[in-house]
Amino acid sequence: MPRYVNVALGQLGPIQRQHSRTQVVARLCALMREAHAVGAQLIVYPELALTTFFPRWYMQDEDEIDSFFEREMPSAATLPLFELAHKLGVGFYLGYAELAQEQGNKVRYNSSILVDRSGTIIAKYRKVHLPGHREHEPWRRFQHLEKRYFTPGRRFDVTPAFGGVVGMALCNDRRWAETYRVMGLQGVEMVLIGYNTPVHNAPAPQHDDLSLFHNQLAMQAGAYQNGCWVVGVAKAGVEEGVDSIGGSCIIAPSGELVARCLSKDDEMALARSDLDFCAVYQKTTFNFDLHRRPEAYAMIVQRKGLTLAADGTPWATAE
Ligand code: CDV
């Protein structure tokens, strides 16, 4: 039995601060209907897809911060999306800000969920790589305070779903080889990634002209090196004065782009993804069992960054 997943990109244009959850959910539902009309079984939405990208603002008021978070999923505002998923038989990936309760304490995560074709949540992911900074940095044109507002997640899990093995990541995660490899080692066949990427990178403005290139480069490398499909979806366009990249795309295990959004608005695009195509890479060039040499990679988990040895160099001396 061939294993195909008709997967759709559910790219969003900007969400301004005054837009309500109800308005945004109506846009998500419209994209799901479009995707269903062309045969989608799964639609992937961006990171923090229910509100504007609020980490661009320094806020101290707890209630103001919490206003961007979801206490429950589904909620009254998001339920119509789950009901539509059930009615149409279209599963979805959705990024949102999660307000969790842990041992009586409030914990904030940048999260995503995977919902199956019956409208049931089957997996949750909490963003591991939180970019940006913790304190107010007024020299920036806009802030990127993910380190302030979110607690990092701790795991990259995979889920049997849509006839294959599905993994999730969020935005900055897509730039890290470890993200894909940890899921690759669990046999992942399709990695779903929502993102919000401002064109302007304050600490490195020389990257600005390359932001779309880096987006594609990282995801194509992740797909090829792990023999899996990668589906990356943007919230794009000018949001509260900040321009973010589009470039949502579906990448095959060969590393080739098979579908891409053209606009920076709400846009749907679809690809018929053959999950068995993963084996063409996972059983040959990237047959981990045959070719990996974990004994040579110990430093990957022993070190976080450049650690200086006793002689002041970061490199290990050969025995
Ligand atoms: N939302 C993100 O994680 N954005 C980062 C930006 C700050 C570079 C990204 O990696 O796209």
Short mmCIF file of C-alpha atoms and ligand atoms in Angstrom, two decimals:
data_model
loop_
_atom_site.label_atom_id
_atom_site.label_comp_id
_atom_site.label_asym_id
_atom_site.label_seq_id
_atom_site.Cartn_x
_atom_site.Cartn_y
_atom_site.Cartn_z
CA MET A 1 0.00 0.00 0.00
CA PRO A 2 1.63 3.30 -1.02
CA ARG A 3 1.70 5.86 1.77
CA TYR A 4 0.84 9.32 0.49
CA VAL A 5 0.00 12.35 2.65
CA ASN A 6 -1.59 15.29 0.93
CA VAL A 7 -0.07 18.01 3.08
CA ALA A 8 -0.99 21.68 2.77
CA LEU A 9 0.84 24.86 3.69
CA GLY A 10 -1.49 27.12 5.69
CA GLN A 11 0.59 30.30 5.48
CA LEU A 12 -0.77 33.37 7.28
CA GLY A 13 -0.28 36.99 6.42
CA PRO A 14 0.18 39.41 9.30
CA ILE A 15 -1.96 39.39 12.45
CA GLN A 16 -2.20 42.84 14.01
CA ARG A 17 -2.62 43.38 17.72
CA GLN A 18 -6.24 44.43 17.46
CA HIS A 19 -7.23 41.24 15.61
CA SER A 20 -9.27 38.90 17.80
CA ARG A 21 -8.79 35.13 18.13
CA THR A 22 -12.18 34.73 16.47
CA GLN A 23 -11.03 36.67 13.40
CA VAL A 24 -7.82 34.65 13.16
CA VAL A 25 -9.59 31.31 13.59
CA ALA A 26 -11.94 32.30 10.75
CA ARG A 27 -8.84 32.80 8.55
CA LEU A 28 -7.43 29.42 9.61
CA CYS A 29 -10.78 27.79 8.79
CA ALA A 30 -10.83 29.44 5.35
CA LEU A 31 -7.37 28.02 4.62
CA MET A 32 -8.51 24.57 5.83
CA ARG A 33 -11.54 24.68 3.50
CA GLU A 34 -9.29 25.61 0.57
CA ALA A 35 -6.91 22.79 1.45
CA HIS A 36 -9.77 20.29 1.73
CA ALA A 37 -11.08 21.34 -1.69
CA VAL A 38 -7.82 20.15 -3.27
CA GLY A 39 -7.65 16.93 -1.27
CA ALA A 40 -5.55 17.80 1.80
CA GLN A 41 -5.42 15.39 4.74
CA LEU A 42 -3.19 17.65 6.84
CA ILE A 43 -2.66 21.42 6.97
CA VAL A 44 0.27 23.09 8.70
CA TYR A 45 -0.11 26.56 10.24
CA PRO A 46 2.63 28.89 11.57
CA GLU A 47 4.22 29.40 14.97
CA LEU A 48 2.17 31.58 17.40
CA ALA A 49 -0.63 31.46 14.84
CA LEU A 50 -3.42 32.89 17.01
CA THR A 51 -1.98 36.32 17.83
CA THR A 52 0.47 38.89 16.66
CA PHE A 53 4.15 38.00 17.34
CA PHE A 54 4.15 39.62 20.79
CA PRO A 55 7.83 38.91 21.79
CA ARG A 56 8.64 42.03 19.76
CA TRP A 57 7.42 44.08 22.74
CA TYR A 58 8.90 44.48 26.21
CA MET A 59 6.04 44.00 28.66
CA GLN A 60 6.11 43.83 32.47
CA ASP A 61 2.41 43.57 33.22
CA GLU A 62 1.62 39.88 33.84
CA ASP A 63 -1.99 40.21 32.70
CA GLU A 64 -0.91 41.88 29.49
CA ILE A 65 1.60 39.08 28.81
CA ASP A 66 -0.96 36.39 29.64
CA SER A 67 -3.45 37.93 27.22
CA PHE A 68 -1.40 36.44 24.37
CA PHE A 69 -1.48 32.90 25.87
CA GLU A 70 -3.99 30.04 25.68
CA ARG A 71 -5.07 28.48 28.99
CA GLU A 72 -6.88 25.62 27.27
CA MET A 73 -6.88 23.98 23.88
CA PRO A 74 -9.41 23.89 22.36
CA SER A 75 -10.96 27.00 23.86
CA ALA A 76 -14.26 28.60 22.92
CA ALA A 77 -12.39 30.69 20.33
CA THR A 78 -10.40 27.82 18.78
CA LEU A 79 -13.13 25.15 18.91
CA PRO A 80 -14.48 26.02 15.41
CA LEU A 81 -11.14 24.92 13.91
CA PHE A 82 -11.30 21.55 15.68
CA GLU A 83 -14.92 21.10 14.62
CA LEU A 84 -14.09 21.90 11.02
CA ALA A 85 -11.16 19.47 11.11
CA HIS A 86 -13.55 16.75 12.30
CA LYS A 87 -16.17 17.63 9.69
CA LEU A 88 -13.74 17.76 6.74
CA GLY A 89 -11.37 15.03 7.91
CA VAL A 90 -8.36 17.37 7.74
CA GLY A 91 -5.76 17.17 10.50
CA PHE A 92 -3.62 20.16 11.45
CA TYR A 93 -0.47 21.46 13.13
CA LEU A 94 -0.95 24.73 15.02
CA GLY A 95 1.57 26.90 16.88
CA TYR A 96 0.37 28.93 19.88
CA ALA A 97 1.50 30.39 23.20
CA GLU A 98 0.66 27.90 25.96
CA LEU A 99 0.01 28.86 29.59
CA ALA A 100 0.52 25.64 31.56
CA GLN A 101 0.08 24.93 35.26
CA GLU A 102 2.86 22.84 36.82
CA GLN A 103 2.80 22.09 40.57
CA GLY A 104 0.55 25.11 41.05
CA ASN A 105 2.92 27.40 39.10
CA LYS A 106 2.27 29.19 35.85
CA VAL A 107 4.68 28.11 33.07
CA ARG A 108 4.70 29.69 29.61
CA TYR A 109 5.73 27.72 26.53
CA ASN A 110 5.94 28.39 22.81
CA SER A 111 4.06 25.26 21.71
CA SER A 112 2.51 23.41 18.80
CA ILE A 113 -0.05 20.65 18.62
CA LEU A 114 -0.76 17.94 16.10
CA VAL A 115 -4.45 17.22 15.56
CA ASP A 116 -5.63 14.13 13.69
CA ARG A 117 -8.35 13.91 11.04
CA SER A 118 -11.04 13.38 13.69
CA GLY A 119 -10.16 16.71 15.35
CA THR A 120 -8.37 15.12 18.33
CA ILE A 121 -5.05 16.42 19.70
CA ILE A 122 -2.54 13.58 19.38
CA ALA A 123 0.76 15.33 20.23
CA LYS A 124 2.16 18.50 21.72
CA TYR A 125 5.63 20.02 21.23
CA ARG A 126 7.28 22.81 23.26
CA LYS A 127 9.93 24.89 21.49
CA VAL A 128 13.45 23.87 22.51
CA HIS A 129 15.61 26.58 20.88
CA LEU A 130 14.32 29.95 22.11
CA PRO A 131 16.12 32.76 20.28
CA GLY A 132 16.53 36.38 21.25
CA HIS A 133 17.13 37.91 24.69
CA ARG A 134 15.66 38.22 28.19
CA GLU A 135 15.94 41.92 29.06
CA HIS A 136 14.79 45.10 27.36
CA GLU A 137 17.33 46.16 24.69
CA PRO A 138 16.18 49.62 23.54
CA TRP A 139 18.91 49.86 20.88
CA ARG A 140 16.97 47.33 18.76
CA ARG A 141 14.32 48.53 16.27
CA PHE A 142 12.06 45.91 17.89
CA GLN A 143 12.59 43.36 20.63
CA HIS A 144 12.85 39.56 20.36
CA LEU A 145 12.04 38.52 23.93
CA GLU A 146 11.35 34.80 23.55
CA LYS A 147 13.90 34.02 26.25
CA ARG A 148 11.89 36.28 28.62
CA TYR A 149 8.39 35.05 27.89
CA PHE A 150 8.93 31.31 27.39
CA THR A 151 10.43 28.34 29.21
CA PRO A 152 12.34 26.03 26.84
CA GLY A 153 10.90 22.64 25.99
CA ARG A 154 13.06 19.59 26.63
CA ARG A 155 12.27 16.97 24.01
CA PHE A 156 11.94 16.22 20.31
CA ASP A 157 9.45 13.37 20.13
CA VAL A 158 7.81 11.76 17.11
CA THR A 159 4.26 10.50 16.70
CA PRO A 160 2.77 7.75 14.54
CA ALA A 161 0.24 9.72 12.50
CA PHE A 162 -1.13 10.18 8.97
CA GLY A 163 0.19 6.73 8.04
CA GLY A 164 3.79 7.62 8.94
CA VAL A 165 6.05 9.04 11.63
CA VAL A 166 5.57 12.76 12.24
CA GLY A 167 7.70 15.22 14.23
CA MET A 168 7.26 18.87 15.19
CA ALA A 169 9.61 21.82 15.67
CA LEU A 170 9.17 25.59 15.85
CA CYS A 171 10.96 28.35 14.00
CA ASN A 172 14.50 28.75 15.35
CA ASP A 173 14.66 24.95 15.85
CA ARG A 174 14.85 24.61 12.06
CA ARG A 175 18.32 26.14 11.99
CA TRP A 176 19.84 23.43 14.23
CA ALA A 177 21.05 20.12 12.80
CA GLU A 178 20.32 18.44 16.15
CA THR A 179 16.56 19.09 15.78
CA TYR A 180 16.25 16.92 12.71
CA ARG A 181 18.80 14.31 13.75
CA VAL A 182 17.18 13.58 17.13
CA MET A 183 13.90 12.97 15.28
CA GLY A 184 15.74 11.18 12.46
CA LEU A 185 17.04 8.72 15.03
CA GLN A 186 13.39 7.98 15.86
CA GLY A 187 12.55 7.29 12.21
CA VAL A 188 10.81 10.57 11.46
CA GLU A 189 9.29 10.80 7.98
CA MET A 190 7.74 14.26 8.08
CA VAL A 191 8.82 17.25 10.21
CA LEU A 192 6.30 20.10 10.59
CA ILE A 193 7.69 23.56 11.41
CA GLY A 194 5.85 26.86 11.90
CA TYR A 195 7.86 30.09 11.98
CA ASN A 196 7.88 33.89 12.44
CA THR A 197 11.13 35.27 11.04
CA PRO A 198 11.61 39.03 10.87
CA VAL A 199 13.61 40.06 7.80
CA HIS A 200 15.76 42.28 10.03
CA ASN A 201 18.08 40.49 12.45
CA ALA A 202 19.24 43.16 14.92
CA PRO A 203 22.42 41.45 16.19
CA ALA A 204 23.50 40.58 12.62
CA PRO A 205 21.92 42.99 10.07
CA GLN A 206 24.31 41.67 7.43
CA HIS A 207 22.08 38.54 7.43
CA ASP A 208 18.96 40.48 6.43
CA ASP A 209 19.40 40.01 2.68
CA LEU A 210 19.93 36.28 3.23
CA SER A 211 16.97 35.55 5.50
CA LEU A 212 14.91 33.70 2.87
CA PHE A 213 17.98 31.82 1.65
CA HIS A 214 18.88 30.69 5.19
CA ASN A 215 15.29 29.60 5.79
CA GLN A 216 15.35 27.27 2.81
CA LEU A 217 18.96 26.19 3.25
CA ALA A 218 18.41 24.94 6.81
CA MET A 219 15.21 23.05 6.02
CA GLN A 220 16.55 21.52 2.80
CA ALA A 221 19.65 20.31 4.64
CA GLY A 222 17.52 18.86 7.46
CA ALA A 223 15.30 17.01 4.98
CA TYR A 224 18.14 15.56 2.90
CA GLN A 225 20.44 14.59 5.77
CA ASN A 226 17.64 12.70 7.51
CA GLY A 227 15.73 11.45 4.47
CA CYS A 228 12.46 13.04 5.57
CA TRP A 229 9.83 15.49 4.37
CA VAL A 230 10.01 18.97 5.89
CA VAL A 231 7.05 21.33 5.87
CA GLY A 232 7.89 24.91 6.89
CA VAL A 233 5.12 27.50 7.27
CA ALA A 234 5.46 31.24 7.85
CA LYS A 235 3.45 33.99 9.39
CA ALA A 236 4.57 36.57 6.86
CA GLY A 237 4.33 40.22 5.95
CA VAL A 238 4.31 43.47 7.87
CA GLU A 239 2.93 42.95 11.37
CA GLU A 240 2.82 45.95 13.69
CA GLY A 241 5.49 47.62 11.52
CA VAL A 242 7.84 44.60 11.44
CA ASP A 243 8.34 42.78 8.13
CA SER A 244 8.64 38.98 8.30
CA ILE A 245 9.66 36.55 5.56
CA GLY A 246 7.26 34.23 3.75
CA GLY A 247 8.78 31.36 1.78
CA SER A 248 6.59 28.60 3.24
CA CYS A 249 7.54 25.39 1.50
CA ILE A 250 7.38 21.61 1.33
CA ILE A 251 10.71 19.83 0.89
CA ALA A 252 11.16 16.21 -0.18
CA PRO A 253 13.66 13.75 1.37
CA SER A 254 15.85 14.46 -1.67
CA GLY A 255 16.18 18.05 -0.40
CA GLU A 256 14.17 19.31 -3.38
CA LEU A 257 11.41 21.90 -3.03
CA VAL A 258 8.08 20.51 -4.24
CA ALA A 259 5.70 23.35 -3.26
CA ARG A 260 6.12 26.93 -2.13
CA CYS A 261 3.90 29.90 -1.27
CA LEU A 262 4.41 32.94 -3.47
CA SER A 263 2.81 35.72 -1.41
CA LYS A 264 3.24 37.15 2.09
CA ASP A 265 -0.51 36.82 2.77
CA ASP A 266 -2.85 34.03 3.75
CA GLU A 267 -2.03 31.37 1.16
CA MET A 268 -2.52 27.64 0.75
CA ALA A 269 -0.34 25.33 -1.35
CA LEU A 270 -0.29 21.54 -1.41
CA ALA A 271 1.98 18.61 -2.19
CA ARG A 272 1.25 14.90 -2.48
CA SER A 273 4.01 13.53 -0.24
CA ASP A 274 5.12 9.94 -0.65
CA LEU A 275 6.30 8.76 2.76
CA ASP A 276 7.94 5.70 1.20
CA PHE A 277 10.28 8.07 -0.65
CA CYS A 278 12.03 8.55 2.75
CA ALA A 279 13.43 5.03 2.51
CA VAL A 280 15.29 5.91 -0.70
CA TYR A 281 17.56 8.04 1.54
CA GLN A 282 17.13 6.40 4.96
CA LYS A 283 18.14 2.98 3.60
CA THR A 284 21.09 4.18 1.49
CA THR A 285 23.26 7.28 1.96
CA PHE A 286 21.72 8.04 5.37
CA ASN A 287 21.32 4.51 6.67
CA PHE A 288 22.22 5.47 10.23
CA ASP A 289 22.72 1.86 11.39
CA LEU A 290 25.29 1.23 8.68
CA HIS A 291 27.14 4.52 8.51
CA ARG A 292 26.86 6.66 11.66
CA ARG A 293 29.83 6.72 14.06
CA PRO A 294 28.40 7.90 17.41
CA GLU A 295 31.69 7.11 19.15
CA ALA A 296 33.18 10.06 17.25
CA TYR A 297 30.37 12.44 18.16
CA ALA A 298 30.53 12.44 21.99
CA MET A 299 31.30 16.17 22.09
CA ILE A 300 27.88 16.93 20.60
CA VAL A 301 26.21 16.14 23.92
CA GLN A 302 29.15 16.73 26.27
CA ARG A 303 29.69 20.35 25.27
CA LYS A 304 27.25 23.20 24.85
CA GLY A 305 29.66 25.53 23.02
CA LEU A 306 33.33 26.28 22.64
CA THR A 307 34.94 24.99 25.83
CA LEU A 308 38.58 25.89 26.36
CA ALA A 309 40.90 23.06 27.39
CA ALA A 310 43.67 23.51 29.98
CA ASP A 311 46.05 24.72 27.25
CA GLY A 312 43.59 27.47 26.24
CA THR A 313 42.47 25.85 22.96
CA PRO A 314 38.97 24.52 22.27
CA TRP A 315 40.19 21.43 20.43
CA ALA A 316 40.78 18.05 22.00
CA THR A 317 44.34 16.75 21.83
CA ALA A 318 44.64 13.41 20.04
CA GLU A 319 45.84 10.55 22.26
N1 CDV B 1 10.55 32.99 16.04
C1 CDV B 1 11.85 32.70 15.86
O1 CDV B 1 12.35 31.73 16.40
N2 CDV B 1 12.55 33.54 15.05
C2 CDV B 1 13.96 33.42 14.83
C3 CDV B 1 14.58 34.76 14.55
C4 CDV B 1 14.66 35.59 15.77
C5 CDV B 1 15.98 34.64 13.99
C6 CDV B 1 14.27 32.47 13.68
O2 CDV B 1 15.17 31.65 13.84
O3 CDV B 1 13.69 32.59 12.61
#
